Coordinates of C-alpha atoms (C1' of nucleotides) in Angstrom, one line a residue:
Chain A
X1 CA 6.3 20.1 -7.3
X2 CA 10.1 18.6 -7.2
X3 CA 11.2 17.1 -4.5
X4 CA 14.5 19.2 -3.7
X5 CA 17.2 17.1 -4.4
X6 CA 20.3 19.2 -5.2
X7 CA 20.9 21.0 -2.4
X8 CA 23.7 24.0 -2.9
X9 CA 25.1 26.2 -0.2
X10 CA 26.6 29.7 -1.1
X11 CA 29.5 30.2 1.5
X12 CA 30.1 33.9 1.6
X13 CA 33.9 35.1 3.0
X14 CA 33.6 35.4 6.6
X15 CA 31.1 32.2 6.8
X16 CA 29.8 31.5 10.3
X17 CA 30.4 27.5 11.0
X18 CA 27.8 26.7 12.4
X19 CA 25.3 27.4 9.8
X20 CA 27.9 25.5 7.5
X21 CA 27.6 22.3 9.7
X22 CA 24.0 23.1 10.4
X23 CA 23.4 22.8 6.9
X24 CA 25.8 19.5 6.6
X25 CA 23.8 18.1 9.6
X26 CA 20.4 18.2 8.4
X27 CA 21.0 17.8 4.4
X28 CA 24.0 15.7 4.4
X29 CA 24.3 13.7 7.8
X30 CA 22.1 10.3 7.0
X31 CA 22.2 10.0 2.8
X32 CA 20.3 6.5 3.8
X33 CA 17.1 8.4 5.1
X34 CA 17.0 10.5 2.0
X35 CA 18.3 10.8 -1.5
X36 CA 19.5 14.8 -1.3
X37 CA 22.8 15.8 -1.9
X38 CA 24.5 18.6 -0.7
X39 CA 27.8 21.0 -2.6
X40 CA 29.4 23.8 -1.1
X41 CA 30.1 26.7 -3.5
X42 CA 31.8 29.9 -3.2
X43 CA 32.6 33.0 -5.3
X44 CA 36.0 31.6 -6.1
X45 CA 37.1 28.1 -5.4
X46 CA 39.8 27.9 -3.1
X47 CA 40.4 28.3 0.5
X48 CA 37.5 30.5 2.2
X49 CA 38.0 32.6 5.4
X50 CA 35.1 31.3 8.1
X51 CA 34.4 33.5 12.0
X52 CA 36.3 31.0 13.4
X53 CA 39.8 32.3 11.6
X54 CA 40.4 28.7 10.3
X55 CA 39.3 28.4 6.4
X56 CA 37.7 26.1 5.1
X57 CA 38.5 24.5 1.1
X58 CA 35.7 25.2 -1.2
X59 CA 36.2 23.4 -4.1
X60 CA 33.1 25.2 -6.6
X61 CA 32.5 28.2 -8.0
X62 CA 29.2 29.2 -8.3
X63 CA 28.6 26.9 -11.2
X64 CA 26.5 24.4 -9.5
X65 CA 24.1 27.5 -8.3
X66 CA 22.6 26.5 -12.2
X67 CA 21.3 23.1 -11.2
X68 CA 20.3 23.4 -7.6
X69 CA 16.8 22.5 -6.1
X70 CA 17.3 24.5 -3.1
X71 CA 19.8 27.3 -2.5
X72 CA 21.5 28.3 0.8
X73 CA 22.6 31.4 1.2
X74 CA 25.3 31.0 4.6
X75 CA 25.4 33.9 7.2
X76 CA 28.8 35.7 7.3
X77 CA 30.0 37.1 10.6
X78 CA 28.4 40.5 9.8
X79 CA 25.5 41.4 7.6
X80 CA 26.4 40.1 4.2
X81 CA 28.4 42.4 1.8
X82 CA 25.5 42.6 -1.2
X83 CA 25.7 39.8 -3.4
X84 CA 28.6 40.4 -6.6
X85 CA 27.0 40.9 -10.6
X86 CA 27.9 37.1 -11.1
X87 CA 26.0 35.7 -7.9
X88 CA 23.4 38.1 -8.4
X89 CA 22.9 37.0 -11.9
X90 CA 22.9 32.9 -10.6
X91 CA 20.2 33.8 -8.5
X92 CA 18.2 35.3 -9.9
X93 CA 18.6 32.7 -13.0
X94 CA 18.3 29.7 -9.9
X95 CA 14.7 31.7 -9.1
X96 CA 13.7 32.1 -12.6
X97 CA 14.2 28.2 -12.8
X98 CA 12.0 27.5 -9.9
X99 CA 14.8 26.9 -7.3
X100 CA 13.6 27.6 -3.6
X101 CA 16.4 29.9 -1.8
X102 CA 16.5 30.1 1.9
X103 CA 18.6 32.8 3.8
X104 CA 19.2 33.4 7.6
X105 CA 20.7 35.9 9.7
X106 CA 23.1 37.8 7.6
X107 CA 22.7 36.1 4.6
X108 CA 19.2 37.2 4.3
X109 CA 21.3 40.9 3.1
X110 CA 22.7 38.6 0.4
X111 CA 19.4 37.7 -0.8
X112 CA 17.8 41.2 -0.3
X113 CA 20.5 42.0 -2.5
X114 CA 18.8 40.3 -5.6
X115 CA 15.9 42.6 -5.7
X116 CA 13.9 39.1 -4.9
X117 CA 12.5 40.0 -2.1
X118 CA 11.2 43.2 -3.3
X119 CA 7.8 44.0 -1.6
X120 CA 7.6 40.3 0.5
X121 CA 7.9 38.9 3.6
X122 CA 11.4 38.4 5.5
X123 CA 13.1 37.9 8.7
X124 CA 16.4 37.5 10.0
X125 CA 18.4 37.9 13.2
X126 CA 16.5 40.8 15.3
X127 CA 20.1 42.7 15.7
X128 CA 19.8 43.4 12.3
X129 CA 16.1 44.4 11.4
X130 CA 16.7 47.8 11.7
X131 CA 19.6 47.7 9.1
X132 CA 17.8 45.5 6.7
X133 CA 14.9 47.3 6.5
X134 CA 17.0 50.3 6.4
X135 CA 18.9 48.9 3.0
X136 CA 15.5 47.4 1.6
X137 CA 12.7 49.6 2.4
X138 CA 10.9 47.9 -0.4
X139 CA 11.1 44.5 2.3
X140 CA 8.3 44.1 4.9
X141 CA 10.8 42.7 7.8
X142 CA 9.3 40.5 10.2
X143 CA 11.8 41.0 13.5
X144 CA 9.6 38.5 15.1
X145 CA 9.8 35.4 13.3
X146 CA 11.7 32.4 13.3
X147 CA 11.1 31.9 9.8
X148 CA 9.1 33.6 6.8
X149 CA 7.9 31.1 4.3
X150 CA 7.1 32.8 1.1
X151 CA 7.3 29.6 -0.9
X152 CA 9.8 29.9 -3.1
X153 CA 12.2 32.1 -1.0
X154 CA 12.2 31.5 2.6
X155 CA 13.9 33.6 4.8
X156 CA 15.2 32.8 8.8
X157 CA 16.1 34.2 11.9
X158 CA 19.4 34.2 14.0
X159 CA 22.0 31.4 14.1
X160 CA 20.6 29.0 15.5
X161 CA 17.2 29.5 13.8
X162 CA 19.1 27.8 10.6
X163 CA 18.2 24.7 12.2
X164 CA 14.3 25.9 12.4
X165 CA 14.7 26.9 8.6
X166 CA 16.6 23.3 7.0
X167 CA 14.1 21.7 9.1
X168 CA 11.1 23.7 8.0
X169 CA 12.3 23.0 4.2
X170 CA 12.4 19.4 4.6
X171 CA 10.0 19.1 6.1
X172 CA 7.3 20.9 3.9
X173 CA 9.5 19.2 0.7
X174 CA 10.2 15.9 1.8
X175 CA 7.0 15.0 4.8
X176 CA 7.2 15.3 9.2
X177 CA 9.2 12.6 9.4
X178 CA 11.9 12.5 7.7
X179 CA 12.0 16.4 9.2
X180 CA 11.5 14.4 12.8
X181 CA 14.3 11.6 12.5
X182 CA 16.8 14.4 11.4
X183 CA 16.0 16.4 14.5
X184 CA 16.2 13.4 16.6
X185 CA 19.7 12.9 15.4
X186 CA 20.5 16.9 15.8
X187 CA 18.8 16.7 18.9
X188 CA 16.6 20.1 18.3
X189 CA 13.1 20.1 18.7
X190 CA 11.4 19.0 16.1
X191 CA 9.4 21.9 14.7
X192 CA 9.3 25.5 15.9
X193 CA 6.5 27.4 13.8
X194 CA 7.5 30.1 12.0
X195 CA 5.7 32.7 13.8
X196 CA 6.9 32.2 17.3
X197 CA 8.8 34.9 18.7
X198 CA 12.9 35.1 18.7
X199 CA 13.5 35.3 21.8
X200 CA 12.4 32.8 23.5
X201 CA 13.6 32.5 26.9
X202 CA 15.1 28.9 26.8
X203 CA 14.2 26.4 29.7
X204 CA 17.7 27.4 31.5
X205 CA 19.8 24.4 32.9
X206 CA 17.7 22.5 35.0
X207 CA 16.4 24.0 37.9
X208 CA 13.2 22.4 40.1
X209 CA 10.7 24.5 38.3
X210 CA 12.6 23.7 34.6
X211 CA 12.1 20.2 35.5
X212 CA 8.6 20.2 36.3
X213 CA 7.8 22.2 33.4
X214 CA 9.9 19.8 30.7
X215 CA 8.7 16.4 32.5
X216 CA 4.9 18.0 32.6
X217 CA 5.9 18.6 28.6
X218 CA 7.0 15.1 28.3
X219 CA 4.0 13.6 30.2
X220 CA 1.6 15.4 28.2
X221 CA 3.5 14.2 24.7
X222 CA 2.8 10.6 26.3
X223 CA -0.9 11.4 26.9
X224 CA -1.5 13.2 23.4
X225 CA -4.5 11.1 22.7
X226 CA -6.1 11.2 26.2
X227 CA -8.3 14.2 26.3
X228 CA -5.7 16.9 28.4
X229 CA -7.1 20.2 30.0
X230 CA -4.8 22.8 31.0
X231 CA -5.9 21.9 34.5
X232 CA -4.9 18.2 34.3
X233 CA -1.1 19.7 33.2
X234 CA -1.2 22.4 35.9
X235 CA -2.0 19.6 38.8
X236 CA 0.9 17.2 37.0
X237 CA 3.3 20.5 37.4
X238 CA 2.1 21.0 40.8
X239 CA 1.2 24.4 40.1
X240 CA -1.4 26.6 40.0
X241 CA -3.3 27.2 36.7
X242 CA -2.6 30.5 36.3
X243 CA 1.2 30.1 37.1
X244 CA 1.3 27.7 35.2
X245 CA 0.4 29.1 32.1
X246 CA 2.8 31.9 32.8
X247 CA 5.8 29.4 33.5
X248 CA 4.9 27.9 30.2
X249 CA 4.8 30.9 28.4
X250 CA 8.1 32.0 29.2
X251 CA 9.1 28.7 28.3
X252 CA 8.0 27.4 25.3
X253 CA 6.8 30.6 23.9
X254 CA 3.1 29.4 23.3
X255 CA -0.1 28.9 25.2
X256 CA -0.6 25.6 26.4
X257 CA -3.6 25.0 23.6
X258 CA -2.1 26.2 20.9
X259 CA 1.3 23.7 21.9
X260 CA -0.7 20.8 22.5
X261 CA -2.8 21.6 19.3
X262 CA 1.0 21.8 17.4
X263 CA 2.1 18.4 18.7
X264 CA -1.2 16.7 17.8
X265 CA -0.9 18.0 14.3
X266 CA 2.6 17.2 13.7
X267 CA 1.9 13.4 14.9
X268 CA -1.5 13.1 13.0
X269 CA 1.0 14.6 10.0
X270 CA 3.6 11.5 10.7
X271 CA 1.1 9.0 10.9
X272 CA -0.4 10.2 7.5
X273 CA 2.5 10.1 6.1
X274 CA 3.6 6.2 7.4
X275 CA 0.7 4.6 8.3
X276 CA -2.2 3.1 6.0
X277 CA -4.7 4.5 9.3
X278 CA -7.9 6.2 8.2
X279 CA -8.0 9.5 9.1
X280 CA -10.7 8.9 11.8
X281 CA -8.4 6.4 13.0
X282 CA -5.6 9.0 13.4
X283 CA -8.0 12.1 14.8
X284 CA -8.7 9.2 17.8
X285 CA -5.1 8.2 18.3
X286 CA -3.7 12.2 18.4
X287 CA -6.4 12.9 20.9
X288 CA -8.4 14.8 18.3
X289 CA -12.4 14.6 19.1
X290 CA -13.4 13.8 15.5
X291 CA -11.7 13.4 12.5
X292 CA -14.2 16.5 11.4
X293 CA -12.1 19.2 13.7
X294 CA -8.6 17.1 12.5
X295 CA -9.7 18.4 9.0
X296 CA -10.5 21.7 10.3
X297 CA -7.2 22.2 12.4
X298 CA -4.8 20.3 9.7
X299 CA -6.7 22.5 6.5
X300 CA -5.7 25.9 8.2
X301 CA -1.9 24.3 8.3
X302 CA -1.7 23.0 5.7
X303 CA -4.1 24.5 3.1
X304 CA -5.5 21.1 2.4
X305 CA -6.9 18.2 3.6
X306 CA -5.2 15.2 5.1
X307 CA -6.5 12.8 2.7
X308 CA -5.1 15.0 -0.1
X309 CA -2.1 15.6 1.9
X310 CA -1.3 12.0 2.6
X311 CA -2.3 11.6 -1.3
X312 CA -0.1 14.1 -2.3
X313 CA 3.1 13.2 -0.1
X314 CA 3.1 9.2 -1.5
X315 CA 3.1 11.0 -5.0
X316 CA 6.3 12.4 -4.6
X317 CA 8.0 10.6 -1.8
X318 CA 7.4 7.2 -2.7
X319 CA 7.1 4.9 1.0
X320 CA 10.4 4.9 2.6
X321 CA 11.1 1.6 5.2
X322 CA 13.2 1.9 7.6
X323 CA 14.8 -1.3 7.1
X324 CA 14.5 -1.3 3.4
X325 CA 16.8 0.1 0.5
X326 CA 15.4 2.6 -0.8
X327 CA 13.9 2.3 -4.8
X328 CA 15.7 4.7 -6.6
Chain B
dC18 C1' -23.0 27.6 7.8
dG19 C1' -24.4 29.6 12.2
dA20 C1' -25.6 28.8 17.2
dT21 C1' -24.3 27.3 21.5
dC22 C1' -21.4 26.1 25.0
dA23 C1' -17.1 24.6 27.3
dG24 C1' -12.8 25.9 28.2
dC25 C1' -8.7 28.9 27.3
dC26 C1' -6.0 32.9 28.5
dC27 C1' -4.9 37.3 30.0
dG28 C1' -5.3 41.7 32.7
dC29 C1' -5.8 42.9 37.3
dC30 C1' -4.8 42.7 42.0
dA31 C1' -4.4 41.0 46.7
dT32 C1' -1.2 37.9 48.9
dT33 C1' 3.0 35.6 50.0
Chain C
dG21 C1' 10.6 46.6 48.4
dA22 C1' 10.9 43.3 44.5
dA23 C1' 9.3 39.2 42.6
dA24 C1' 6.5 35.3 42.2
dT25 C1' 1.9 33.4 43.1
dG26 C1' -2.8 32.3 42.4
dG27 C1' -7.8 33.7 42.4
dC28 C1' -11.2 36.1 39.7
dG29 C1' -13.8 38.0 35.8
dG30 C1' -14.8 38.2 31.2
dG31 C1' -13.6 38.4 26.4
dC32 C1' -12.5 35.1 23.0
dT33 C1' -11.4 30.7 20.7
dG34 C1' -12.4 26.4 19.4
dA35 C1' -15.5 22.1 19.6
dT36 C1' -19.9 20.1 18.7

DNA sequence: CGATCAGCCCGCCATT
DNA sequence: GAAATGGCGGGCTGAT
């Protein structure tokens, strides 16, 4: 398994900038937390025309495509044009190698484009589902996901949902928290699962009911390892449990269980990852009853257990300290 | 692994 | 009248 250190992002003519700077944010922002690296390339070097009218200079062709870990392939403003013989060629040659590609939004035509996606799993923005699927019929397009993880090609949704994909990547390539202190920094929730839906309604600007709901949310990631019934939330949102549920719903996007289930995994997945606790130790402190249904929950995640996980994560990403230079 | 039981959640509908 | 609410019943999921 490599650990995705050269990080290359393919800037189509017409690149939307805020995938561009999504991408800078999360794979360039802190170089102390991580030891990535991140190189813009383009079709031909030079000045490249971006949806804000202003270019931007790229300085590479698609050269470094050959020895990248992880490919991005950028959005344009429309769906992207499909991908010239020499891109094509880099890659498929970048997949051959074992490179991961993601794609979101428009780029995902880009990557479609390859033939790679040929009878798999993809999303992208639900504006353009009908179009892809239209161009690829050979693609099973998944208008409802954020993301589509097909391992070595991973596919997103809308704009925004770049953020959901960089942080998916790193965090399934470099462990939860290093994921979690870039979306601290980004300020973007920490992990969206792949299979909630699009269109979320978003928590609109705080009204009274917004702000029960998000300081009921808050409260409850406070209390993780207290035992929390859906009635115990309802009462601390003043609300009904039925409305509640509803109110969440349009919220969040999830049930109530299956949220406070998400959160307990992705702590019990951070502690594993920094703490020498035993997993029993951990079920207790994420408000798991046993470490037994910890291994249950965290197994249909993750496809393996958390000993094997934490086992498998110091293998690759030796202990990083906060404090600490990093040993590399 | 399968049984059992608590609790979740969702459709339905009267009420506000 | 439209929209939100909350109680109820039961199918279903998840914990033990």
């Amino acid at each position: 398994v490599s650990s995705l250190r050269h990080v290359v992002a393919y800037a189509p003519a017409g690149v939307v900038t805020l995938a561009l700077g999504l991408a800078t944010a999360v794979f360039r922002a802190r170089p102390e937390l991580h030891d990535m690296d991140l190189t813009l390339c383009t079709d031909t070097p030079g000045p490249v025309a971006t949806d804000l009218g202003v270019p931007v200079l790229v300085r590479a062709g698609l050269r470094p495509l050959s020895r990248a870990d992880l490919v991005l392939v950028l959005p344009a403003g429309g769906p992207n044009a499909d991908p010239s013989p020499a891109l094509r060629a880099a890659l498929r040659r970048a997949h051959a190698r074992g490179a991961v590609i993601g794609a979101h939004c428009a780029g995902v035509f880009t990557l479609a484009g390859t033939g790679l996606l040929e009878g798999r799993s993809a999303t992208t923005h639900w504006q353009y589902a009908a179009a892809l699927a239209r161009r690829h019929p050979a693609l099973d397009v998944r208008p409802e996901a954020l993301y589509v993880d097909e391992g070595a090609l991973v596919t997103g949704a809308g704009a925004a949902a770049g953020a959901d994909l960089y942080l998916h990547l790193v965090r399934r390539e470099h462990g939860a928290a290093l994921a979690n202190s870039l979306a601290r920094l980004l300020v973007v929730p920490p992990h969206r699962s792949g299979d909630q839906q699009q269109y979320v309604e978003l928590p609109v600007a705080a009204d009274a009911d917004g702000d029960r709901l998000a300081g009921t949310l808050a409260w409850a990631r406070a209390h993780l390892p207290e035992n929390l019934t859906i009635d115990e939330l309802a009462a601390h949102a003043v609300m009904s449990r039925r409305s509640f549920i509803r109110h969440f719903q349009t919220a969040t996007g999830t049930t109530p269980h299956q949220w406070l289930l998400h959160q307990r995994l992705d702590r019990a997945e951070q502690l594993l990852e920094t703490t020498p606790w035993t997993v029993d130790e951990i079920a207790h402190r994420t408000g798991f009853g046993s470490a037994a249904t910890l291994r249950e929950r965290f197994g249909q995640r993750r496809g393996t257990s958390p000993g094997e996980y934490r086992r498998s994560f110091r293998r690759e990403a030796p202990p990083r300290t906060d404090t600490g230079p990093t040993p590399d």
